[in-house]
């Protein structure tokens, strides 16, 4: 009797793109996630090899979809921009996110945040920033060997990787780019863009008015020249030599 040999089948590993949970628990948390993510996109525009994502699953270990986190914002130096359903590290030259931001909400638990800290520490995050908008409290950690060290003074701290400066005012957190531009919300960016558009339009109108005024002056000068030539012609007709007057 001949034994039938069944070919081995490869089981495809599925890496979920969503856990079904909302990106943010409230509008303030969402606003901060968007502000940090979008302003970092402005700070590192194309074609810079800096991949930035918000609420995207990061899988550091191939073959194990249970090992994952979705940072509120993550920054990866050395990887190109582009669409991704998730960040599969083994497909990204095995480069982990170097900078991670988490925005706290009342729904975050100590257990959840401890797991995130351990995950980021284990899988290669260099800078980890945690902001609580309700308490206006900012904490930062830097990798040191196999562990994180707490940044003792966050007010005025400048990120080694990003070059951005954090300033805690009595009411909120301000983040300033290396060029001195403060991180703004999309609405504030749009307002600033509109103000710049209006300023440029005023300058254009002023230049146009100045040009029209100059053209009018040239036209008036041309008319005066024509009147002068007509006067000379009339004097000559009457036999008056103006050179001997």
mmCIF file of C-alpha atoms in Angstrom:
data_model
loop_
_atom_site.group_PDB
_atom_site.id
_atom_site.type_symbol
_atom_site.label_atom_id
_atom_site.label_comp_id
_atom_site.label_asym_id
_atom_site.label_seq_id
_atom_site.Cartn_x
_atom_site.Cartn_y
_atom_site.Cartn_z
ATOM 1 C CA UNK A 1 0.000 0.000 0.000
ATOM 2 C CA UNK A 2 1.363 3.388 -1.042
ATOM 3 C CA UNK A 3 1.113 6.071 1.637
ATOM 4 C CA UNK A 4 -0.186 9.389 0.388
ATOM 5 C CA UNK A 5 2.048 12.342 1.361
ATOM 6 C CA UNK A 6 0.181 15.571 1.923
ATOM 7 C CA UNK A 7 2.225 18.662 0.987
ATOM 8 C CA UNK A 8 2.918 21.011 3.860
ATOM 9 C CA UNK A 9 0.830 24.128 3.769
ATOM 10 C CA UNK A 10 2.051 27.530 4.846
ATOM 11 C CA UNK A 11 -0.325 29.280 7.183
ATOM 12 C CA UNK A 12 -0.614 32.954 6.311
ATOM 13 C CA UNK A 13 -0.172 35.212 9.286
ATOM 14 C CA UNK A 14 -2.713 38.018 9.474
ATOM 15 C CA UNK A 15 -1.625 41.323 10.956
ATOM 16 C CA UNK A 16 -4.828 43.230 11.800
ATOM 17 C CA UNK A 17 -4.972 46.850 10.727
ATOM 18 C CA UNK A 18 -7.456 47.847 13.417
ATOM 19 C CA UNK A 19 -8.528 46.745 16.865
ATOM 20 C CA UNK A 20 -11.960 48.308 16.491
ATOM 21 C CA UNK A 21 -11.171 50.934 19.102
ATOM 22 C CA UNK A 22 -11.521 54.689 18.430
ATOM 23 C CA UNK A 23 -8.404 56.706 17.720
ATOM 24 C CA UNK A 24 -9.123 59.001 20.670
ATOM 25 C CA UNK A 25 -11.421 59.031 23.684
ATOM 26 C CA UNK A 26 -12.316 62.712 23.426
ATOM 27 C CA UNK A 27 -11.972 65.763 21.223
ATOM 28 C CA UNK A 28 -9.025 67.250 23.117
ATOM 29 C CA UNK A 29 -6.969 64.077 22.885
ATOM 30 C CA UNK A 30 -7.768 63.818 19.175
ATOM 31 C CA UNK A 31 -6.845 67.471 18.606
ATOM 32 C CA UNK A 32 -3.439 66.958 20.206
ATOM 33 C CA UNK A 33 -2.736 63.813 18.208
ATOM 34 C CA UNK A 34 -3.584 65.619 14.973
ATOM 35 C CA UNK A 35 -1.601 68.726 15.939
ATOM 36 C CA UNK A 36 1.592 66.803 16.723
ATOM 37 C CA UNK A 37 1.326 64.464 13.743
ATOM 38 C CA UNK A 38 0.509 67.120 11.142
ATOM 39 C CA UNK A 39 3.078 69.640 12.381
ATOM 40 C CA UNK A 40 5.755 66.953 12.268
ATOM 41 C CA UNK A 41 4.727 66.313 8.655
ATOM 42 C CA UNK A 42 5.296 70.022 7.990
ATOM 43 C CA UNK A 43 8.628 69.897 9.811
ATOM 44 C CA UNK A 44 9.801 66.915 7.747
ATOM 45 C CA UNK A 45 8.223 67.333 4.282
ATOM 46 C CA UNK A 46 8.822 65.119 1.265
ATOM 47 C CA UNK A 47 11.215 63.856 0.086
ATOM 48 C CA UNK A 48 12.796 63.503 3.544
ATOM 49 C CA UNK A 49 13.088 59.864 4.599
ATOM 50 C CA UNK A 50 11.054 60.406 7.749
ATOM 51 C CA UNK A 51 7.893 58.330 8.059
ATOM 52 C CA UNK A 52 5.289 59.774 10.421
ATOM 53 C CA UNK A 53 2.047 58.105 11.406
ATOM 54 C CA UNK A 54 -0.795 58.470 13.867
ATOM 55 C CA UNK A 55 -2.632 55.551 15.481
ATOM 56 C CA UNK A 56 -0.974 53.003 13.167
ATOM 57 C CA UNK A 57 -0.259 49.469 14.333
ATOM 58 C CA UNK A 58 3.447 48.729 14.683
ATOM 59 C CA UNK A 59 4.416 45.055 14.495
ATOM 60 C CA UNK A 60 8.067 44.552 15.492
ATOM 61 C CA UNK A 61 8.186 40.745 15.311
ATOM 62 C CA UNK A 62 7.464 38.829 12.123
ATOM 63 C CA UNK A 63 5.126 35.913 12.637
ATOM 64 C CA UNK A 64 3.605 37.186 15.885
ATOM 65 C CA UNK A 65 0.623 39.489 15.332
ATOM 66 C CA UNK A 66 -0.054 39.622 19.077
ATOM 67 C CA UNK A 67 3.021 41.767 19.654
ATOM 68 C CA UNK A 68 1.900 45.219 18.583
ATOM 69 C CA UNK A 69 1.202 48.779 19.643
ATOM 70 C CA UNK A 70 -0.469 51.734 17.958
ATOM 71 C CA UNK A 71 1.308 54.885 19.207
ATOM 72 C CA UNK A 72 -0.713 58.071 19.039
ATOM 73 C CA UNK A 73 2.140 59.435 16.900
ATOM 74 C CA UNK A 74 5.351 57.739 15.821
ATOM 75 C CA UNK A 75 8.332 58.988 13.856
ATOM 76 C CA UNK A 76 10.703 56.741 11.914
ATOM 77 C CA UNK A 77 13.917 58.198 10.526
ATOM 78 C CA UNK A 78 15.368 56.327 7.577
ATOM 79 C CA UNK A 79 12.086 55.144 6.068
ATOM 80 C CA UNK A 80 10.289 56.792 3.137
ATOM 81 C CA UNK A 81 6.890 58.374 3.340
ATOM 82 C CA UNK A 82 3.979 56.563 1.781
ATOM 83 C CA UNK A 83 0.796 54.645 2.456
ATOM 84 C CA UNK A 84 0.895 51.776 4.917
ATOM 85 C CA UNK A 85 -1.867 49.667 6.445
ATOM 86 C CA UNK A 86 0.435 48.961 9.383
ATOM 87 C CA UNK A 87 4.120 49.273 10.170
ATOM 88 C CA UNK A 88 5.652 45.828 9.641
ATOM 89 C CA UNK A 89 9.160 46.393 10.918
ATOM 90 C CA UNK A 90 10.772 43.492 9.026
ATOM 91 C CA UNK A 91 9.621 45.122 5.777
ATOM 92 C CA UNK A 92 11.127 48.468 6.842
ATOM 93 C CA UNK A 93 14.828 47.494 7.020
ATOM 94 C CA UNK A 94 14.036 46.424 10.592
ATOM 95 C CA UNK A 95 14.068 50.082 11.686
ATOM 96 C CA UNK A 96 11.853 50.741 14.714
ATOM 97 C CA UNK A 97 10.187 54.095 15.386
ATOM 98 C CA UNK A 98 12.732 56.275 17.160
ATOM 99 C CA UNK A 99 10.247 58.771 18.620
ATOM 100 C CA UNK A 100 6.809 58.060 20.064
ATOM 101 C CA UNK A 101 4.122 60.353 21.492
ATOM 102 C CA UNK A 102 1.194 59.308 23.659
ATOM 103 C CA UNK A 103 -1.631 61.690 24.600
ATOM 104 C CA UNK A 104 -3.361 60.599 27.792
ATOM 105 C CA UNK A 105 -7.102 60.541 28.297
ATOM 106 C CA UNK A 106 -9.197 59.680 31.358
ATOM 107 C CA UNK A 107 -9.661 56.208 29.887
ATOM 108 C CA UNK A 108 -5.966 55.318 30.035
ATOM 109 C CA UNK A 109 -5.076 52.971 32.895
ATOM 110 C CA UNK A 110 -1.775 52.573 34.735
ATOM 111 C CA UNK A 111 -1.609 48.955 33.553
ATOM 112 C CA UNK A 112 -2.085 49.999 29.918
ATOM 113 C CA UNK A 113 0.565 52.712 30.091
ATOM 114 C CA UNK A 114 3.013 50.387 31.869
ATOM 115 C CA UNK A 115 2.623 47.842 29.062
ATOM 116 C CA UNK A 116 3.249 50.549 26.471
ATOM 117 C CA UNK A 117 6.348 51.706 28.328
ATOM 118 C CA UNK A 118 7.719 48.169 28.456
ATOM 119 C CA UNK A 119 6.919 47.637 24.772
ATOM 120 C CA UNK A 120 8.629 50.826 23.615
ATOM 121 C CA UNK A 121 11.607 50.140 25.847
ATOM 122 C CA UNK A 122 12.003 46.573 24.566
ATOM 123 C CA UNK A 123 11.593 47.296 20.854
ATOM 124 C CA UNK A 124 13.952 50.199 20.372
ATOM 125 C CA UNK A 125 12.183 53.541 20.882
ATOM 126 C CA UNK A 126 14.742 56.257 21.634
ATOM 127 C CA UNK A 127 12.444 59.049 22.813
ATOM 128 C CA UNK A 128 9.060 58.594 24.468
ATOM 129 C CA UNK A 129 6.862 61.591 25.306
ATOM 130 C CA UNK A 130 3.628 61.415 27.299
ATOM 131 C CA UNK A 131 1.320 64.418 27.584
ATOM 132 C CA UNK A 132 -1.781 64.703 29.744
ATOM 133 C CA UNK A 133 -3.835 67.677 28.443
ATOM 134 C CA UNK A 134 -6.242 67.584 31.401
ATOM 135 C CA UNK A 135 -3.422 68.032 33.927
ATOM 136 C CA UNK A 136 -1.133 69.913 31.521
ATOM 137 C CA UNK A 137 1.580 67.441 32.487
ATOM 138 C CA UNK A 138 4.407 66.391 30.167
ATOM 139 C CA UNK A 139 6.807 63.533 30.795
ATOM 140 C CA UNK A 140 9.667 62.309 28.659
ATOM 141 C CA UNK A 141 11.968 59.317 28.629
ATOM 142 C CA UNK A 142 15.202 58.646 26.762
ATOM 143 C CA UNK A 143 16.631 55.240 25.962
ATOM 144 C CA UNK A 144 19.752 54.330 27.874
ATOM 145 C CA UNK A 145 21.045 50.880 27.085
ATOM 146 C CA UNK A 146 18.199 48.446 27.677
ATOM 147 C CA UNK A 147 16.059 50.829 29.696
ATOM 148 C CA UNK A 148 14.552 54.304 29.758
ATOM 149 C CA UNK A 149 15.782 57.243 31.802
ATOM 150 C CA UNK A 150 13.332 59.922 32.882
ATOM 151 C CA UNK A 151 14.006 63.437 31.592
ATOM 152 C CA UNK A 152 14.038 65.388 34.829
ATOM 153 C CA UNK A 153 13.169 68.812 33.371
ATOM 154 C CA UNK A 154 10.793 68.838 30.434
ATOM 155 C CA UNK A 155 10.095 72.575 30.402
ATOM 156 C CA UNK A 156 12.438 73.877 27.696
ATOM 157 C CA UNK A 157 13.571 70.401 26.667
ATOM 158 C CA UNK A 158 14.720 69.984 23.048
ATOM 159 C CA UNK A 159 14.214 66.615 21.391
ATOM 160 C CA UNK A 160 17.571 65.229 20.205
ATOM 161 C CA UNK A 161 15.965 63.574 17.178
ATOM 162 C CA UNK A 162 13.322 66.111 16.201
ATOM 163 C CA UNK A 163 14.925 69.358 17.304
ATOM 164 C CA UNK A 164 11.592 70.608 18.651
ATOM 165 C CA UNK A 165 11.365 72.464 21.977
ATOM 166 C CA UNK A 166 8.716 71.789 24.614
ATOM 167 C CA UNK A 167 7.484 74.655 26.788
ATOM 168 C CA UNK A 168 4.896 74.251 29.535
ATOM 169 C CA UNK A 169 2.889 77.414 30.107
ATOM 170 C CA UNK A 170 0.420 77.681 33.029
ATOM 171 C CA UNK A 171 -2.410 76.495 30.760
ATOM 172 C CA UNK A 172 -1.005 74.330 27.992
ATOM 173 C CA UNK A 173 1.936 72.772 26.194
ATOM 174 C CA UNK A 174 3.676 74.695 23.434
ATOM 175 C CA UNK A 175 5.870 72.916 20.917
ATOM 176 C CA UNK A 176 8.204 74.983 18.770
ATOM 177 C CA UNK A 177 10.084 73.827 15.674
ATOM 178 C CA UNK A 178 13.811 74.487 15.145
ATOM 179 C CA UNK A 179 12.832 77.426 12.900
ATOM 180 C CA UNK A 180 10.856 79.044 15.720
ATOM 181 C CA UNK A 181 7.421 78.161 14.306
ATOM 182 C CA UNK A 182 4.952 77.125 16.995
ATOM 183 C CA UNK A 183 2.963 73.942 16.396
ATOM 184 C CA UNK A 184 -0.545 75.024 15.436
ATOM 185 C CA UNK A 185 -3.869 73.289 15.057
ATOM 186 C CA UNK A 186 -5.225 72.785 11.511
ATOM 187 C CA UNK A 187 -7.664 75.644 12.128
ATOM 188 C CA UNK A 188 -4.860 77.948 13.266
ATOM 189 C CA UNK A 189 -2.739 76.919 10.275
ATOM 190 C CA UNK A 190 -5.641 77.711 7.946
ATOM 191 C CA UNK A 191 -6.159 81.070 9.666
ATOM 192 C CA UNK A 192 -2.460 81.873 9.337
ATOM 193 C CA UNK A 193 -2.572 80.861 5.673
ATOM 194 C CA UNK A 194 -5.564 83.153 5.114
ATOM 195 C CA UNK A 195 -3.780 86.024 6.862
ATOM 196 C CA UNK A 196 -0.743 85.470 4.668
ATOM 197 C CA UNK A 197 -2.964 85.376 1.589
ATOM 198 C CA UNK A 198 -4.611 88.668 2.601
ATOM 199 C CA UNK A 199 -1.214 90.257 3.277
ATOM 200 C CA UNK A 200 0.068 89.129 -0.117
ATOM 201 C CA UNK A 201 -3.112 90.417 -1.759
ATOM 202 C CA UNK A 202 -2.707 93.813 -0.061
ATOM 203 C CA UNK A 203 0.892 93.989 -1.269
ATOM 204 C CA UNK A 204 -0.221 93.069 -4.794
ATOM 205 C CA UNK A 205 -2.912 95.711 -4.781
ATOM 206 C CA UNK A 206 -0.487 98.326 -3.421
ATOM 207 C CA UNK A 207 2.032 97.506 -6.153
ATOM 208 C CA UNK A 208 -0.706 97.620 -8.779
ATOM 209 C CA UNK A 209 -1.929 101.012 -7.481
ATOM 210 C CA UNK A 210 1.641 102.357 -7.483
ATOM 211 C CA UNK A 211 2.119 101.115 -11.069
ATOM 212 C CA UNK A 212 -1.148 102.707 -12.176
ATOM 213 C CA UNK A 213 -0.133 105.971 -10.506
ATOM 214 C CA UNK A 214 3.215 105.867 -12.280
ATOM 215 C CA UNK A 215 1.537 105.169 -15.636
ATOM 216 C CA UNK A 216 -0.899 108.049 -15.051
ATOM 217 C CA UNK A 217 2.019 110.374 -14.278
ATOM 218 C CA UNK A 218 3.814 109.257 -17.448
ATOM 219 C CA UNK A 219 0.661 109.830 -19.485
ATOM 220 C CA UNK A 220 0.263 113.327 -18.008
ATOM 221 C CA UNK A 221 3.909 114.046 -18.775
ATOM 222 C CA UNK A 222 3.358 112.869 -22.337
ATOM 223 C CA UNK A 223 0.363 115.198 -22.675
ATOM 224 C CA UNK A 224 2.429 118.133 -21.391
ATOM 225 C CA UNK A 225 5.130 117.321 -23.944
ATOM 226 C CA UNK A 226 2.528 117.235 -26.724
ATOM 227 C CA UNK A 227 1.055 120.571 -25.584
ATOM 228 C CA UNK A 228 4.537 122.086 -25.534
ATOM 229 C CA UNK A 229 5.236 120.852 -29.074
ATOM 230 C CA UNK A 230 1.894 122.291 -30.256
ATOM 231 C CA UNK A 231 2.763 125.645 -28.681
ATOM 232 C CA UNK A 232 6.157 125.698 -30.426
ATOM 233 C CA UNK A 233 4.507 124.901 -33.734
ATOM 234 C CA UNK A 234 2.007 127.781 -33.327
ATOM 235 C CA UNK A 235 4.761 130.238 -32.432
ATOM 236 C CA UNK A 236 6.746 129.233 -35.514
ATOM 237 C CA UNK A 237 3.629 129.706 -37.658
ATOM 238 C CA UNK A 238 3.439 133.279 -36.375
ATOM 239 C CA UNK A 239 7.095 133.808 -37.197
ATOM 240 C CA UNK A 240 8.247 133.964 -33.607
ATOM 241 C CA UNK A 241 11.718 132.582 -33.064
ATOM 242 C CA UNK A 242 11.735 131.430 -29.435
ATOM 243 C CA UNK A 243 15.526 130.978 -29.496
ATOM 244 C CA UNK A 244 15.933 134.754 -29.773
ATOM 245 C CA UNK A 245 13.372 135.734 -27.199
#
